[in-house]
Amino acid sequence: MDVTAVGVIVDEKRAVLEKALKNSLVDSYEIDDLDKTDSRKDVFVCLANPVDSKYVTGVLSEIFEGMGTKKTGVE
């Protein structure tokens, strides 16, 4: 199965996300603020080329390198 778009929640400032999303792997994107402190974002990414579902995690890791989500209460 190929993936052409994906939605993720990322804890990062908008400027950092926009810089990371200006990438040859990304065709287009939308960023929605989930809080008023410019930290948590809902990001919808349309990929430039379809990616096999087995490799989506690797592609997302390459795009969002060094970013993550806060996992409060989860160990």
Short mmCIF file of C-alpha atoms in Angstrom, two decimals:
data_model
loop_
_atom_site.label_atom_id
_atom_site.label_comp_id
_atom_site.label_asym_id
_atom_site.label_seq_id
_atom_site.Cartn_x
_atom_site.Cartn_y
_atom_site.Cartn_z
CA MET A 1 0.00 0.00 0.00
CA ASP A 2 1.33 3.45 -0.91
CA VAL A 3 0.89 6.57 1.20
CA THR A 4 0.55 9.99 -0.45
CA ALA A 5 -0.39 12.14 2.56
CA VAL A 6 -0.15 11.93 6.33
CA GLY A 7 -1.25 13.94 9.35
CA VAL A 8 0.92 14.28 12.45
CA ILE A 9 0.93 16.27 15.67
CA VAL A 10 4.29 17.91 16.35
CA ASP A 11 5.57 19.96 19.29
CA GLU A 12 7.58 22.65 17.55
CA LYS A 13 7.42 26.31 16.60
CA ARG A 14 5.84 27.23 13.25
CA ALA A 15 9.06 28.73 11.81
CA VAL A 16 11.01 25.53 12.51
CA LEU A 17 8.27 23.39 10.95
CA GLU A 18 8.03 25.54 7.83
CA LYS A 19 11.79 25.30 7.33
CA ALA A 20 11.71 21.50 7.72
CA LEU A 21 8.75 21.17 5.33
CA LYS A 22 10.55 23.01 2.53
CA ASN A 23 11.93 19.66 1.52
CA SER A 24 12.05 17.72 -1.75
CA LEU A 25 10.01 14.95 -0.09
CA VAL A 26 7.07 17.33 0.54
CA ASP A 27 4.70 18.55 -2.19
CA SER A 28 2.49 20.70 0.03
CA TYR A 29 1.48 21.06 3.66
CA GLU A 30 -0.95 22.69 6.08
CA ILE A 31 -0.15 23.67 9.67
CA ASP A 32 -2.89 24.26 12.26
CA ASP A 33 -2.13 25.66 15.72
CA LEU A 34 -3.43 23.51 18.56
CA ASP A 35 -2.53 25.98 21.30
CA LYS A 36 -1.87 29.69 21.78
CA THR A 37 1.82 29.37 22.68
CA ASP A 38 3.14 28.40 19.22
CA SER A 39 4.26 24.99 20.39
CA ARG A 40 1.79 22.22 19.42
CA LYS A 41 0.80 21.88 15.75
CA ASP A 42 -1.39 19.60 13.67
CA VAL A 43 0.50 19.14 10.40
CA PHE A 44 -0.96 17.63 7.20
CA VAL A 45 1.73 16.72 4.67
CA CYS A 46 1.20 15.76 1.01
CA LEU A 47 4.23 13.81 -0.11
CA ALA A 48 5.92 14.56 -3.45
CA ASN A 49 5.96 10.85 -4.37
CA PRO A 50 3.95 7.90 -3.04
CA VAL A 51 5.78 6.00 -0.30
CA ASP A 52 5.27 2.33 0.54
CA SER A 53 3.58 2.12 3.94
CA LYS A 54 6.55 0.09 5.26
CA TYR A 55 8.80 3.12 4.81
CA VAL A 56 6.55 5.99 5.93
CA THR A 57 8.13 6.17 9.39
CA GLY A 58 11.57 6.62 7.83
CA VAL A 59 10.37 9.37 5.50
CA LEU A 60 8.62 11.21 8.36
CA SER A 61 11.75 10.88 10.50
CA GLU A 62 13.76 12.46 7.71
CA ILE A 63 11.32 15.39 7.35
CA PHE A 64 10.78 15.99 11.08
CA GLU A 65 14.33 15.15 12.22
CA GLY A 66 14.86 16.04 15.87
CA MET A 67 11.23 16.94 16.51
CA GLY A 68 8.77 14.94 18.55
CA THR A 69 5.60 14.94 20.55
CA LYS A 70 5.22 15.38 24.27
CA LYS A 71 3.94 12.20 25.84
CA THR A 72 2.63 13.29 29.21
CA GLY A 73 1.63 10.47 31.49
CA VAL A 74 2.98 7.76 29.19
CA GLU A 75 5.99 5.63 30.08
#
